[in-house]
Amino acid sequence: MNEQLSNIVSHFQTQGTVNDIRPLGSGLINDTYKVTTAEPDEPDYVLQRINHAIFQDVDGLQHNIEAVTAHIRRKLEERGEKDVERKVLHFLPADNGKTYWYDGASYWRMMVFIPRAKTYETVNPEYSYCAGKAFGEFEAMLADVTEPLVETIPDFHNMELRLRQLREAVAADAVGRVKEVKQYLDELERCADDMCRAEQLHREGKLPKRVCHCDTKVNNMMFDEDGSVLCVIDLDTVMPSYVFSDYGDFLRSAANTGAEDDRNLDNVRFNMDIFRAFTRGYLESARSFLLPVEIENLPYAAALFPYMQCVRFLTDYLNGDTYYKIAYPEHNLVRTAAQFKLWQSVKEHQEEMKAFISQCVG
Ligand code: GN1
Ligand code: MG
């Protein structure tokens, strides 16, 4: 067993004897490990190194997570929910009384591992419907959080900022890659104003920010053995944002018929069955609090997220791969191409989406 990791674990208030620590999951930002204990009656745990180059305010970040998980726990208990321990994350205190530990170089945190839960990289329409309901409920439960939450990455889903970062990367051309990506840049720029609609509406006072999850990739949900949703994980980015964030990012990952980094672009299309199932679930639980402007712009949100992710992957490629973990040198370019293709496919379905949404809210 890795000594450095078991030493870190020893600073947290765990139960049982740790007998194994190994990598877990496929996140692109933090490093995650499963910590197994020897005793069958004691819980297993998840250990995470927080990427603090990206999340610079770790104290603010953990404060958000503590406020949000406590709020959800209270709501679940109030409504007499069973199995609450599997429906909301539980972070462990460290020696210092905080829910994170600094070892002099990195920030670490631990949570209880949720037993018998599954995560998926792809889902069928039935699971998408459940996911839609779950994200709507997540937002509804958080609608009355009174504690102020920080933006853990300021302006995280601000499209204007993401475009500025792309333009800066193009101007700097730090690793000489701009010449390879002209065709993407031209088309991304051509649609830039339209894709910044959310910021525009917000400035006009028409579009509110609400507490959202902001990283609703399908693999950030835990499903129970019967397909129902247990909880949403990866809470680092829970912060005030537009509802488009959660709706759009789920579809970006779940309704893609290919992989986020598919090399074969023929695999990449927007799956309308997933769209319909997810939208139906989401509107069932979120309709009560959504404003007409939010509902009307859901098709825009479905296009915005592949577009934004394309801009972000491309920016990182031009900067020389400083943000996302990569598995091979042109990985961010492959991701850019796949997100670009997905965005094109979403655009073809805009009218069909609008018609479906009108029907749902009828
Ligand atoms: C990152 O941490 P992970 O892999 O769930 C990223 C998301 C991107 C996603 C793309 C903090 O999420 O915004 O949509 O990769 N998180 C951060 O796969 O940048
Ligand atoms: Mg994740």
PDB file of N, CA, C and O in Angstrom, residues 255-320:
ATOM      1  N   ALA A 255     -26.213  12.561 -23.960  1.00  0.00           N
ATOM      2  CA  ALA A 255     -26.884  12.433 -25.267  1.00  0.00           C
ATOM      3  C   ALA A 255     -25.879  12.346 -26.415  1.00  0.00           C
ATOM      4  O   ALA A 255     -26.260  12.329 -27.577  1.00  0.00           O
ATOM      5  N   ASN A 256     -24.609  12.276 -26.091  1.00  0.00           N
ATOM      6  CA  ASN A 256     -23.592  12.077 -27.121  1.00  0.00           C
ATOM      7  C   ASN A 256     -23.541  10.580 -27.433  1.00  0.00           C
ATOM      8  O   ASN A 256     -23.298   9.773 -26.533  1.00  0.00           O
ATOM      9  N   THR A 257     -23.769  10.214 -28.689  1.00  0.00           N
ATOM     10  CA  THR A 257     -23.730   8.782 -29.043  1.00  0.00           C
ATOM     11  C   THR A 257     -22.291   8.256 -29.059  1.00  0.00           C
ATOM     12  O   THR A 257     -22.073   7.050 -29.138  1.00  0.00           O
ATOM     13  N   GLY A 258     -21.331   9.150 -29.020  1.00  0.00           N
ATOM     14  CA  GLY A 258     -19.924   8.729 -28.962  1.00  0.00           C
ATOM     15  C   GLY A 258     -19.316   9.137 -27.633  1.00  0.00           C
ATOM     16  O   GLY A 258     -20.021   9.525 -26.701  1.00  0.00           O
ATOM     17  N   ALA A 259     -17.995   9.063 -27.556  1.00  0.00           N
ATOM     18  CA  ALA A 259     -17.307   9.459 -26.327  1.00  0.00           C
ATOM     19  C   ALA A 259     -16.933  10.937 -26.389  1.00  0.00           C
ATOM     20  O   ALA A 259     -16.872  11.523 -27.467  1.00  0.00           O
ATOM     21  N   GLU A 260     -16.677  11.514 -25.228  1.00  0.00           N
ATOM     22  CA  GLU A 260     -16.272  12.930 -25.171  1.00  0.00           C
ATOM     23  C   GLU A 260     -15.013  13.163 -26.014  1.00  0.00           C
ATOM     24  O   GLU A 260     -14.817  14.241 -26.568  1.00  0.00           O
ATOM     25  N   ASP A 261     -14.182  12.137 -26.092  1.00  0.00           N
ATOM     26  CA  ASP A 261     -12.918  12.261 -26.835  1.00  0.00           C
ATOM     27  C   ASP A 261     -12.860  11.231 -27.963  1.00  0.00           C
ATOM     28  O   ASP A 261     -11.812  10.651 -28.227  1.00  0.00           O
ATOM     29  N   ASP A 262     -13.992  11.009 -28.609  1.00  0.00           N
ATOM     30  CA  ASP A 262     -14.046  10.005 -29.673  1.00  0.00           C
ATOM     31  C   ASP A 262     -13.161  10.418 -30.846  1.00  0.00           C
ATOM     32  O   ASP A 262     -13.246  11.550 -31.321  1.00  0.00           O
ATOM     33  N   ARG A 263     -12.317   9.486 -31.307  1.00  0.00           N
ATOM     34  CA  ARG A 263     -11.495   9.790 -32.479  1.00  0.00           C
ATOM     35  C   ARG A 263     -12.302   9.619 -33.758  1.00  0.00           C
ATOM     36  O   ARG A 263     -11.964  10.175 -34.793  1.00  0.00           O
ATOM     37  N   ASN A 264     -13.339   8.788 -33.677  1.00  0.00           N
ATOM     38  CA  ASN A 264     -14.176   8.552 -34.850  1.00  0.00           C
ATOM     39  C   ASN A 264     -15.411   9.457 -34.785  1.00  0.00           C
ATOM     40  O   ASN A 264     -16.364   9.179 -34.058  1.00  0.00           O
ATOM     41  N   LEU A 265     -15.375  10.525 -35.573  1.00  0.00           N
ATOM     42  CA  LEU A 265     -16.457  11.518 -35.473  1.00  0.00           C
ATOM     43  C   LEU A 265     -17.792  10.986 -35.977  1.00  0.00           C
ATOM     44  O   LEU A 265     -18.842  11.540 -35.658  1.00  0.00           O
ATOM     45  N   ASP A 266     -17.757   9.892 -36.726  1.00  0.00           N
ATOM     46  CA  ASP A 266     -19.024   9.291 -37.158  1.00  0.00           C
ATOM     47  C   ASP A 266     -19.808   8.750 -35.961  1.00  0.00           C
ATOM     48  O   ASP A 266     -21.018   8.558 -36.025  1.00  0.00           O
ATOM     49  N   ASN A 267     -19.098   8.483 -34.882  1.00  0.00           N
ATOM     50  CA  ASN A 267     -19.789   7.993 -33.675  1.00  0.00           C
ATOM     51  C   ASN A 267     -20.541   9.108 -32.953  1.00  0.00           C
ATOM     52  O   ASN A 267     -21.404   8.848 -32.127  1.00  0.00           O
ATOM     53  N   VAL A 268     -20.140  10.341 -33.198  1.00  0.00           N
ATOM     54  CA  VAL A 268     -20.622  11.457 -32.371  1.00  0.00           C
ATOM     55  C   VAL A 268     -21.873  12.108 -32.975  1.00  0.00           C
ATOM     56  O   VAL A 268     -21.814  12.685 -34.057  1.00  0.00           O
ATOM     57  N   ARG A 269     -22.979  11.949 -32.293  1.00  0.00           N
ATOM     58  CA  ARG A 269     -24.227  12.605 -32.691  1.00  0.00           C
ATOM     59  C   ARG A 269     -25.025  12.918 -31.437  1.00  0.00           C
ATOM     60  O   ARG A 269     -24.777  12.347 -30.380  1.00  0.00           O
ATOM     61  N   PHE A 270     -26.023  13.782 -31.576  1.00  0.00           N
ATOM     62  CA  PHE A 270     -26.870  14.118 -30.433  1.00  0.00           C
ATOM     63  C   PHE A 270     -28.095  13.213 -30.464  1.00  0.00           C
ATOM     64  O   PHE A 270     -28.832  13.182 -31.453  1.00  0.00           O
ATOM     65  N   ASN A 271     -28.289  12.469 -29.394  1.00  0.00           N
ATOM     66  CA  ASN A 271     -29.353  11.467 -29.345  1.00  0.00           C
ATOM     67  C   ASN A 271     -30.641  12.092 -28.785  1.00  0.00           C
ATOM     68  O   ASN A 271     -30.718  12.410 -27.599  1.00  0.00           O
ATOM     69  N   MET A 272     -31.637  12.229 -29.652  1.00  0.00           N
ATOM     70  CA  MET A 272     -32.870  12.908 -29.250  1.00  0.00           C
ATOM     71  C   MET A 272     -33.713  12.084 -28.262  1.00  0.00           C
ATOM     72  O   MET A 272     -34.511  12.649 -27.521  1.00  0.00           O
ATOM     73  N   ASP A 273     -33.535  10.767 -28.248  1.00  0.00           N
ATOM     74  CA  ASP A 273     -34.289   9.968 -27.265  1.00  0.00           C
ATOM     75  C   ASP A 273     -33.820  10.298 -25.849  1.00  0.00           C
ATOM     76  O   ASP A 273     -34.615  10.424 -24.918  1.00  0.00           O
ATOM     77  N   ILE A 274     -32.504  10.450 -25.729  1.00  0.00           N
ATOM     78  CA  ILE A 274     -31.963  10.831 -24.412  1.00  0.00           C
ATOM     79  C   ILE A 274     -32.424  12.252 -24.066  1.00  0.00           C
ATOM     80  O   ILE A 274     -32.839  12.537 -22.947  1.00  0.00           O
ATOM     81  N   PHE A 275     -32.371  13.125 -25.055  1.00  0.00           N
ATOM     82  CA  PHE A 275     -32.843  14.497 -24.843  1.00  0.00           C
ATOM     83  C   PHE A 275     -34.275  14.508 -24.316  1.00  0.00           C
ATOM     84  O   PHE A 275     -34.587  15.181 -23.325  1.00  0.00           O
ATOM     85  N   ARG A 276     -35.150  13.764 -24.991  1.00  0.00           N
ATOM     86  CA  ARG A 276     -36.564  13.807 -24.600  1.00  0.00           C
ATOM     87  C   ARG A 276     -36.764  13.247 -23.195  1.00  0.00           C
ATOM     88  O   ARG A 276     -37.468  13.844 -22.368  1.00  0.00           O
ATOM     89  N   ALA A 277     -36.122  12.119 -22.902  1.00  0.00           N
ATOM     90  CA  ALA A 277     -36.309  11.499 -21.584  1.00  0.00           C
ATOM     91  C   ALA A 277     -35.784  12.412 -20.475  1.00  0.00           C
ATOM     92  O   ALA A 277     -36.450  12.636 -19.460  1.00  0.00           O
ATOM     93  N   PHE A 278     -34.603  12.951 -20.687  1.00  0.00           N
ATOM     94  CA  PHE A 278     -33.989  13.805 -19.657  1.00  0.00           C
ATOM     95  C   PHE A 278     -34.820  15.069 -19.451  1.00  0.00           C
ATOM     96  O   PHE A 278     -35.089  15.491 -18.313  1.00  0.00           O
ATOM     97  N   THR A 279     -35.244  15.670 -20.556  1.00  0.00           N
ATOM     98  CA  THR A 279     -36.004  16.919 -20.477  1.00  0.00           C
ATOM     99  C   THR A 279     -37.327  16.698 -19.748  1.00  0.00           C
ATOM    100  O   THR A 279     -37.738  17.522 -18.921  1.00  0.00           O
ATOM    101  N   ARG A 280     -37.975  15.585 -20.048  1.00  0.00           N
ATOM    102  CA  ARG A 280     -39.238  15.279 -19.384  1.00  0.00           C
ATOM    103  C   ARG A 280     -39.014  15.177 -17.871  1.00  0.00           C
ATOM    104  O   ARG A 280     -39.741  15.775 -17.079  1.00  0.00           O
ATOM    105  N   GLY A 281     -37.987  14.447 -17.469  1.00  0.00           N
ATOM    106  CA  GLY A 281     -37.692  14.290 -16.033  1.00  0.00           C
ATOM    107  C   GLY A 281     -37.339  15.626 -15.391  1.00  0.00           C
ATOM    108  O   GLY A 281     -37.837  15.976 -14.325  1.00  0.00           O
ATOM    109  N   TYR A 282     -36.488  16.371 -16.076  1.00  0.00           N
ATOM    110  CA  TYR A 282     -36.029  17.648 -15.526  1.00  0.00           C
ATOM    111  C   TYR A 282     -37.196  18.614 -15.342  1.00  0.00           C
ATOM    112  O   TYR A 282     -37.357  19.239 -14.288  1.00  0.00           O
ATOM    113  N   LEU A 283     -38.049  18.704 -16.369  1.00  0.00           N
ATOM    114  CA  LEU A 283     -39.162  19.652 -16.268  1.00  0.00           C
ATOM    115  C   LEU A 283     -40.162  19.218 -15.203  1.00  0.00           C
ATOM    116  O   LEU A 283     -40.752  20.064 -14.524  1.00  0.00           O
ATOM    117  N   GLU A 284     -40.316  17.913 -15.024  1.00  0.00           N
ATOM    118  CA  GLU A 284     -41.244  17.455 -13.971  1.00  0.00           C
ATOM    119  C   GLU A 284     -40.832  17.988 -12.609  1.00  0.00           C
ATOM    120  O   GLU A 284     -41.657  18.429 -11.829  1.00  0.00           O
ATOM    121  N   SER A 285     -39.535  17.950 -12.325  1.00  0.00           N
ATOM    122  CA  SER A 285     -39.138  18.390 -10.977  1.00  0.00           C
ATOM    123  C   SER A 285     -38.727  19.862 -10.910  1.00  0.00           C
ATOM    124  O   SER A 285     -38.714  20.436  -9.830  1.00  0.00           O
ATOM    125  N   ALA A 286     -38.388  20.469 -12.025  1.00  0.00           N
ATOM    126  CA  ALA A 286     -37.873  21.851 -11.961  1.00  0.00           C
ATOM    127  C   ALA A 286     -38.887  22.891 -12.434  1.00  0.00           C
ATOM    128  O   ALA A 286     -38.697  24.086 -12.216  1.00  0.00           O
ATOM    129  N   ARG A 287     -39.941  22.421 -13.054  1.00  0.00           N
ATOM    130  CA  ARG A 287     -40.883  23.348 -13.669  1.00  0.00           C
ATOM    131  C   ARG A 287     -41.476  24.333 -12.678  1.00  0.00           C
ATOM    132  O   ARG A 287     -41.726  25.498 -13.005  1.00  0.00           O
ATOM    133  N   SER A 288     -41.653  23.857 -11.449  1.00  0.00           N
ATOM    134  CA  SER A 288     -42.301  24.707 -10.452  1.00  0.00           C
ATOM    135  C   SER A 288     -41.491  25.972 -10.160  1.00  0.00           C
ATOM    136  O   SER A 288     -42.052  26.969  -9.747  1.00  0.00           O
ATOM    137  N   PHE A 289     -40.182  25.934 -10.340  1.00  0.00           N
ATOM    138  CA  PHE A 289     -39.411  27.144 -10.022  1.00  0.00           C
ATOM    139  C   PHE A 289     -38.787  27.812 -11.246  1.00  0.00           C
ATOM    140  O   PHE A 289     -38.251  28.906 -11.137  1.00  0.00           O
ATOM    141  N   LEU A 290     -38.834  27.157 -12.408  1.00  0.00           N
ATOM    142  CA  LEU A 290     -38.179  27.750 -13.580  1.00  0.00           C
ATOM    143  C   LEU A 290     -38.990  28.913 -14.144  1.00  0.00           C
ATOM    144  O   LEU A 290     -40.221  28.854 -14.183  1.00  0.00           O
ATOM    145  N   LEU A 291     -38.295  29.953 -14.588  1.00  0.00           N
ATOM    146  CA  LEU A 291     -38.959  31.077 -15.252  1.00  0.00           C
ATOM    147  C   LEU A 291     -39.145  30.743 -16.729  1.00  0.00           C
ATOM    148  O   LEU A 291     -38.381  29.955 -17.289  1.00  0.00           O
ATOM    149  N   PRO A 292     -40.134  31.384 -17.382  1.00  0.00           N
ATOM    150  CA  PRO A 292     -40.310  31.124 -18.825  1.00  0.00           C
ATOM    151  C   PRO A 292     -39.018  31.316 -19.621  1.00  0.00           C
ATOM    152  O   PRO A 292     -38.716  30.521 -20.513  1.00  0.00           O
ATOM    153  N   VAL A 293     -38.228  32.328 -19.269  1.00  0.00           N
ATOM    154  CA  VAL A 293     -36.999  32.571 -20.038  1.00  0.00           C
ATOM    155  C   VAL A 293     -36.022  31.397 -19.889  1.00  0.00           C
ATOM    156  O   VAL A 293     -35.270  31.069 -20.820  1.00  0.00           O
ATOM    157  N   GLU A 294     -36.065  30.736 -18.748  1.00  0.00           N
ATOM    158  CA  GLU A 294     -35.179  29.583 -18.543  1.00  0.00           C
ATOM    159  C   GLU A 294     -35.674  28.392 -19.383  1.00  0.00           C
ATOM    160  O   GLU A 294     -34.876  27.713 -20.037  1.00  0.00           O
ATOM    161  N   ILE A 295     -36.964  28.184 -19.373  1.00  0.00           N
ATOM    162  CA  ILE A 295     -37.515  27.054 -20.136  1.00  0.00           C
ATOM    163  C   ILE A 295     -37.306  27.263 -21.639  1.00  0.00           C
ATOM    164  O   ILE A 295     -36.830  26.365 -22.341  1.00  0.00           O
ATOM    165  N   GLU A 296     -37.623  28.468 -22.098  1.00  0.00           N
ATOM    166  CA  GLU A 296     -37.474  28.755 -23.546  1.00  0.00           C
ATOM    167  C   GLU A 296     -36.058  28.524 -24.044  1.00  0.00           C
ATOM    168  O   GLU A 296     -35.845  28.203 -25.205  1.00  0.00           O
ATOM    169  N   ASN A 297     -35.099  28.757 -23.176  1.00  0.00           N
ATOM    170  CA  ASN A 297     -33.703  28.685 -23.622  1.00  0.00           C
ATOM    171  C   ASN A 297     -33.035  27.340 -23.350  1.00  0.00           C
ATOM    172  O   ASN A 297     -31.820  27.220 -23.507  1.00  0.00           O
ATOM    173  N   LEU A 298     -33.810  26.330 -23.017  1.00  0.00           N
ATOM    174  CA  LEU A 298     -33.178  25.021 -22.800  1.00  0.00           C
ATOM    175  C   LEU A 298     -32.531  24.477 -24.084  1.00  0.00           C
ATOM    176  O   LEU A 298     -31.428  23.916 -24.026  1.00  0.00           O
ATOM    177  N   PRO A 299     -33.152  24.651 -25.263  1.00  0.00           N
ATOM    178  CA  PRO A 299     -32.449  24.198 -26.480  1.00  0.00           C
ATOM    179  C   PRO A 299     -31.128  24.950 -26.691  1.00  0.00           C
ATOM    180  O   PRO A 299     -30.139  24.366 -27.142  1.00  0.00           O
ATOM    181  N   TYR A 300     -31.119  26.219 -26.324  1.00  0.00           N
ATOM    182  CA  TYR A 300     -29.858  26.980 -26.381  1.00  0.00           C
ATOM    183  C   TYR A 300     -28.840  26.361 -25.427  1.00  0.00           C
ATOM    184  O   TYR A 300     -27.660  26.180 -25.774  1.00  0.00           O
ATOM    185  N   ALA A 301     -29.296  25.988 -24.219  1.00  0.00           N
ATOM    186  CA  ALA A 301     -28.388  25.378 -23.236  1.00  0.00           C
ATOM    187  C   ALA A 301     -27.794  24.076 -23.770  1.00  0.00           C
ATOM    188  O   ALA A 301     -26.620  23.767 -23.548  1.00  0.00           O
ATOM    189  N   ALA A 302     -28.620  23.312 -24.503  1.00  0.00           N
ATOM    190  CA  ALA A 302     -28.126  22.036 -25.058  1.00  0.00           C
ATOM    191  C   ALA A 302     -27.006  22.289 -26.069  1.00  0.00           C
ATOM    192  O   ALA A 302     -26.081  21.491 -26.201  1.00  0.00           O
ATOM    193  N   ALA A 303     -27.083  23.417 -26.770  1.00  0.00           N
ATOM    194  CA  ALA A 303     -26.020  23.759 -27.728  1.00  0.00           C
ATOM    195  C   ALA A 303     -24.836  24.424 -27.030  1.00  0.00           C
ATOM    196  O   ALA A 303     -23.677  24.228 -27.402  1.00  0.00           O
ATOM    197  N   LEU A 304     -25.145  25.200 -25.995  1.00  0.00           N
ATOM    198  CA  LEU A 304     -24.090  25.973 -25.331  1.00  0.00           C
ATOM    199  C   LEU A 304     -22.983  25.087 -24.747  1.00  0.00           C
ATOM    200  O   LEU A 304     -21.807  25.416 -24.836  1.00  0.00           O
ATOM    201  N   PHE A 305     -23.374  23.946 -24.162  1.00  0.00           N
ATOM    202  CA  PHE A 305     -22.342  23.194 -23.440  1.00  0.00           C
ATOM    203  C   PHE A 305     -21.329  22.458 -24.317  1.00  0.00           C
ATOM    204  O   PHE A 305     -20.122  22.548 -24.045  1.00  0.00           O
ATOM    205  N   PRO A 306     -21.760  21.818 -25.414  1.00  0.00           N
ATOM    206  CA  PRO A 306     -20.720  21.306 -26.326  1.00  0.00           C
ATOM    207  C   PRO A 306     -19.871  22.451 -26.892  1.00  0.00           C
ATOM    208  O   PRO A 306     -18.658  22.311 -27.033  1.00  0.00           O
ATOM    209  N   TYR A 307     -20.522  23.573 -27.137  1.00  0.00           N
ATOM    210  CA  TYR A 307     -19.778  24.734 -27.652  1.00  0.00           C
ATOM    211  C   TYR A 307     -18.743  25.198 -26.622  1.00  0.00           C
ATOM    212  O   TYR A 307     -17.570  25.366 -26.930  1.00  0.00           O
ATOM    213  N   MET A 308     -19.187  25.377 -25.385  1.00  0.00           N
ATOM    214  CA  MET A 308     -18.273  25.866 -24.334  1.00  0.00           C
ATOM    215  C   MET A 308     -17.144  24.865 -24.092  1.00  0.00           C
ATOM    216  O   MET A 308     -15.981  25.233 -23.938  1.00  0.00           O
ATOM    217  N   GLN A 309     -17.506  23.570 -24.089  1.00  0.00           N
ATOM    218  CA  GLN A 309     -16.477  22.568 -23.830  1.00  0.00           C
ATOM    219  C   GLN A 309     -15.468  22.529 -24.976  1.00  0.00           C
ATOM    220  O   GLN A 309     -14.276  22.339 -24.770  1.00  0.00           O
ATOM    221  N   CYS A 310     -15.969  22.742 -26.185  1.00  0.00           N
ATOM    222  CA  CYS A 310     -15.088  22.814 -27.357  1.00  0.00           C
ATOM    223  C   CYS A 310     -14.114  23.984 -27.198  1.00  0.00           C
ATOM    224  O   CYS A 310     -12.901  23.829 -27.378  1.00  0.00           O
ATOM    225  N   VAL A 311     -14.642  25.117 -26.801  1.00  0.00           N
ATOM    226  CA  VAL A 311     -13.799  26.304 -26.580  1.00  0.00           C
ATOM    227  C   VAL A 311     -12.764  26.013 -25.480  1.00  0.00           C
ATOM    228  O   VAL A 311     -11.584  26.342 -25.614  1.00  0.00           O
ATOM    229  N   ARG A 312     -13.195  25.358 -24.413  1.00  0.00           N
ATOM    230  CA  ARG A 312     -12.273  25.097 -23.290  1.00  0.00           C
ATOM    231  C   ARG A 312     -11.180  24.087 -23.670  1.00  0.00           C
ATOM    232  O   ARG A 312     -10.020  24.264 -23.318  1.00  0.00           O
ATOM    233  N   PHE A 313     -11.562  23.021 -24.364  1.00  0.00           N
ATOM    234  CA  PHE A 313     -10.544  22.034 -24.783  1.00  0.00           C
ATOM    235  C   PHE A 313      -9.570  22.669 -25.779  1.00  0.00           C
ATOM    236  O   PHE A 313      -8.361  22.450 -25.715  1.00  0.00           O
ATOM    237  N   LEU A 314     -10.127  23.471 -26.678  1.00  0.00           N
ATOM    238  CA  LEU A 314      -9.269  24.109 -27.687  1.00  0.00           C
ATOM    239  C   LEU A 314      -8.300  25.096 -27.019  1.00  0.00           C
ATOM    240  O   LEU A 314      -7.116  25.140 -27.345  1.00  0.00           O
ATOM    241  N   THR A 315      -8.814  25.861 -26.068  1.00  0.00           N
ATOM    242  CA  THR A 315      -7.956  26.801 -25.337  1.00  0.00           C
ATOM    243  C   THR A 315      -6.807  26.050 -24.660  1.00  0.00           C
ATOM    244  O   THR A 315      -5.645  26.458 -24.734  1.00  0.00           O
ATOM    245  N   ASP A 316      -7.146  24.941 -24.039  1.00  0.00           N
ATOM    246  CA  ASP A 316      -6.101  24.174 -23.341  1.00  0.00           C
ATOM    247  C   ASP A 316      -5.094  23.603 -24.338  1.00  0.00           C
ATOM    248  O   ASP A 316      -3.889  23.584 -24.079  1.00  0.00           O
ATOM    249  N   TYR A 317      -5.591  23.177 -25.487  1.00  0.00           N
ATOM    250  CA  TYR A 317      -4.677  22.668 -26.525  1.00  0.00           C
ATOM    251  C   TYR A 317      -3.709  23.771 -26.954  1.00  0.00           C
ATOM    252  O   TYR A 317      -2.502  23.561 -27.031  1.00  0.00           O
ATOM    253  N   LEU A 318      -4.258  24.953 -27.174  1.00  0.00           N
ATOM    254  CA  LEU A 318      -3.402  26.072 -27.623  1.00  0.00           C
ATOM    255  C   LEU A 318      -2.424  26.514 -26.526  1.00  0.00           C
ATOM    256  O   LEU A 318      -1.326  26.974 -26.820  1.00  0.00           O
ATOM    257  N   ASN A 319      -2.842  26.357 -25.282  1.00  0.00           N
ATOM    258  CA  ASN A 319      -1.955  26.747 -24.176  1.00  0.00           C
ATOM    259  C   ASN A 319      -0.894  25.684 -23.871  1.00  0.00           C
ATOM    260  O   ASN A 319      -0.099  25.860 -22.949  1.00  0.00           O
ATOM    261  N   GLY A 320      -0.950  24.567 -24.566  1.00  0.00           N
ATOM    262  CA  GLY A 320       0.041  23.519 -24.312  1.00  0.00           C
ATOM    263  C   GLY A 320      -0.391  22.552 -23.212  1.00  0.00           C
ATOM    264  O   GLY A 320       0.452  22.012 -22.494  1.00  0.00           O
TER     265      GLY A 320
END
